[in-house]
Amino acid sequence: LHISTAGGPMICTIMTKKRPTCSTLLLASFISIMRCLSRTSAVLIWSLYAIIWDDVKIGLGSWEYIPGSYHKGISNLSARLLAFLFLFVFILNGIYVVRDDKKTSSK
C-alpha cells in the first residue's frame, strides 16, 4: 500500500513487487560466481609475476642453522619446524575426515 499526498488529495495505490524467477536467480548467481573467480585468478596471476623468483629456494637448503646468526638462527629453524608441524597435522586431519566420511556414508 502506497499513500501519496503530494500536490493534492490523498491517493492510495497498491504497489506489487514482481518476484524474481528461477532463471533470474540462476543468472545472478552465475554472474556473482564468475566475478569472484575472475578476481581471484587475477590476483593469483598478478602475484606470480610479482614474486622475485631468484630468491626462491626449493628443498631443504634454507633449513640450515648457524648458531648466533640473526637470519639463520634458532628462530628461523623453529619457524620452519612449526610450519612443517602445521602442514603435517592438517594432512592428518584431512585423512581422518575422508575416512570418517567414507565410514559414515557406507552405513
PDB file of C-alpha atoms in Angstrom, residues 9-83:
ATOM      1  CA  PRO A   9      -5.853  14.841  -2.402  1.00  0.00           C
ATOM      2  CA  MET A  10      -4.614  11.662  -0.820  1.00  0.00           C
ATOM      3  CA  ILE A  11      -4.039   8.960  -3.434  1.00  0.00           C
ATOM      4  CA  CYS A  12      -3.784   5.347  -2.383  1.00  0.00           C
ATOM      5  CA  THR A  13      -2.300   2.815  -4.750  1.00  0.00           C
ATOM      6  CA  ILE A  14      -1.331  -0.779  -4.265  1.00  0.00           C
ATOM      7  CA  MET A  15       2.191  -1.495  -5.460  1.00  0.00           C
ATOM      8  CA  THR A  16       3.015  -5.049  -6.372  1.00  0.00           C
ATOM      9  CA  LYS A  17       6.557  -6.286  -6.367  1.00  0.00           C
ATOM     10  CA  LYS A  18       7.488  -8.714  -9.085  1.00  0.00           C
ATOM     11  CA  ARG A  19       9.210 -11.773  -7.640  1.00  0.00           C
ATOM     12  CA  PRO A  20      12.369 -12.842  -9.439  1.00  0.00           C
ATOM     13  CA  THR A  21      12.074 -16.004 -11.466  1.00  0.00           C
ATOM     14  CA  CYS A  22      14.325 -19.005 -11.102  1.00  0.00           C
ATOM     15  CA  SER A  23      16.279 -18.181 -14.251  1.00  0.00           C
ATOM     16  CA  THR A  24      16.927 -14.646 -12.971  1.00  0.00           C
ATOM     17  CA  LEU A  25      18.305 -16.000  -9.706  1.00  0.00           C
ATOM     18  CA  LEU A  26      20.467 -18.534 -11.534  1.00  0.00           C
ATOM     19  CA  LEU A  27      21.847 -15.847 -13.823  1.00  0.00           C
ATOM     20  CA  ALA A  28      22.616 -13.553 -10.897  1.00  0.00           C
ATOM     21  CA  SER A  29      24.324 -16.411  -9.050  1.00  0.00           C
ATOM     22  CA  PHE A  30      26.356 -17.339 -12.123  1.00  0.00           C
ATOM     23  CA  ILE A  31      27.476 -13.741 -12.648  1.00  0.00           C
ATOM     24  CA  SER A  32      28.443 -13.433  -8.987  1.00  0.00           C
ATOM     25  CA  ILE A  33      30.463 -16.652  -9.061  1.00  0.00           C
ATOM     26  CA  MET A  34      32.213 -15.648 -12.288  1.00  0.00           C
ATOM     27  CA  ARG A  35      33.139 -12.252 -10.803  1.00  0.00           C
ATOM     28  CA  CYS A  36      34.658 -13.940  -7.753  1.00  0.00           C
ATOM     29  CA  LEU A  37      36.592 -16.446  -9.865  1.00  0.00           C
ATOM     30  CA  SER A  38      37.905 -13.810 -12.247  1.00  0.00           C
ATOM     31  CA  ARG A  39      39.074 -11.569  -9.388  1.00  0.00           C
ATOM     32  CA  THR A  40      40.731 -14.476  -7.603  1.00  0.00           C
ATOM     33  CA  SER A  41      42.534 -15.628 -10.728  1.00  0.00           C
ATOM     34  CA  ALA A  42      43.624 -12.062 -11.500  1.00  0.00           C
ATOM     35  CA  VAL A  43      45.180 -11.714  -8.043  1.00  0.00           C
ATOM     36  CA  LEU A  44      46.929 -15.096  -8.349  1.00  0.00           C
ATOM     37  CA  ILE A  45      48.346 -14.299 -11.773  1.00  0.00           C
ATOM     38  CA  TRP A  46      49.497 -10.862 -10.606  1.00  0.00           C
ATOM     39  CA  SER A  47      51.196 -12.351  -7.547  1.00  0.00           C
ATOM     40  CA  LEU A  48      53.011 -14.941  -9.681  1.00  0.00           C
ATOM     41  CA  TYR A  49      54.529 -12.146 -11.732  1.00  0.00           C
ATOM     42  CA  ALA A  50      55.292 -10.050  -8.620  1.00  0.00           C
ATOM     43  CA  ILE A  51      57.411 -12.762  -6.937  1.00  0.00           C
ATOM     44  CA  ILE A  52      61.139 -12.411  -7.399  1.00  0.00           C
ATOM     45  CA  TRP A  53      61.972 -15.979  -8.375  1.00  0.00           C
ATOM     46  CA  ASP A  54      65.752 -15.500  -7.981  1.00  0.00           C
ATOM     47  CA  ASP A  55      65.434 -15.716  -4.179  1.00  0.00           C
ATOM     48  CA  VAL A  56      63.197 -18.797  -4.134  1.00  0.00           C
ATOM     49  CA  LYS A  57      64.839 -21.991  -2.916  1.00  0.00           C
ATOM     50  CA  ILE A  58      63.136 -25.332  -3.317  1.00  0.00           C
ATOM     51  CA  GLY A  59      64.303 -28.031  -0.952  1.00  0.00           C
ATOM     52  CA  LEU A  60      65.865 -28.118   2.486  1.00  0.00           C
ATOM     53  CA  GLY A  61      68.677 -25.652   1.722  1.00  0.00           C
ATOM     54  CA  SER A  62      67.020 -22.879   3.704  1.00  0.00           C
ATOM     55  CA  TRP A  63      66.747 -25.099   6.807  1.00  0.00           C
ATOM     56  CA  GLU A  64      70.371 -24.552   7.823  1.00  0.00           C
ATOM     57  CA  TYR A  65      71.163 -23.459  11.358  1.00  0.00           C
ATOM     58  CA  ILE A  66      74.049 -21.162  12.179  1.00  0.00           C
ATOM     59  CA  PRO A  67      74.479 -20.570  15.952  1.00  0.00           C
ATOM     60  CA  GLY A  68      74.301 -16.880  16.865  1.00  0.00           C
ATOM     61  CA  SER A  69      73.067 -15.789  13.422  1.00  0.00           C
ATOM     62  CA  TYR A  70      70.212 -13.306  13.092  1.00  0.00           C
ATOM     63  CA  HIS A  71      68.989 -14.745   9.769  1.00  0.00           C
ATOM     64  CA  LYS A  72      69.729 -18.467  10.141  1.00  0.00           C
ATOM     65  CA  GLY A  73      69.387 -18.792  13.907  1.00  0.00           C
ATOM     66  CA  ILE A  74      67.082 -20.740  16.174  1.00  0.00           C
ATOM     67  CA  SER A  75      64.020 -18.588  15.383  1.00  0.00           C
ATOM     68  CA  ASN A  76      64.314 -19.393  11.662  1.00  0.00           C
ATOM     69  CA  LEU A  77      64.690 -23.093  12.386  1.00  0.00           C
ATOM     70  CA  SER A  78      61.807 -23.161  14.881  1.00  0.00           C
ATOM     71  CA  ALA A  79      59.520 -21.274  12.457  1.00  0.00           C
ATOM     72  CA  ARG A  80      60.210 -23.850   9.754  1.00  0.00           C
ATOM     73  CA  LEU A  81      59.628 -26.750  12.148  1.00  0.00           C
ATOM     74  CA  LEU A  82      56.352 -25.209  13.320  1.00  0.00           C
ATOM     75  CA  ALA A  83      55.220 -24.706   9.713  1.00  0.00           C
TER      76      ALA A  83
END
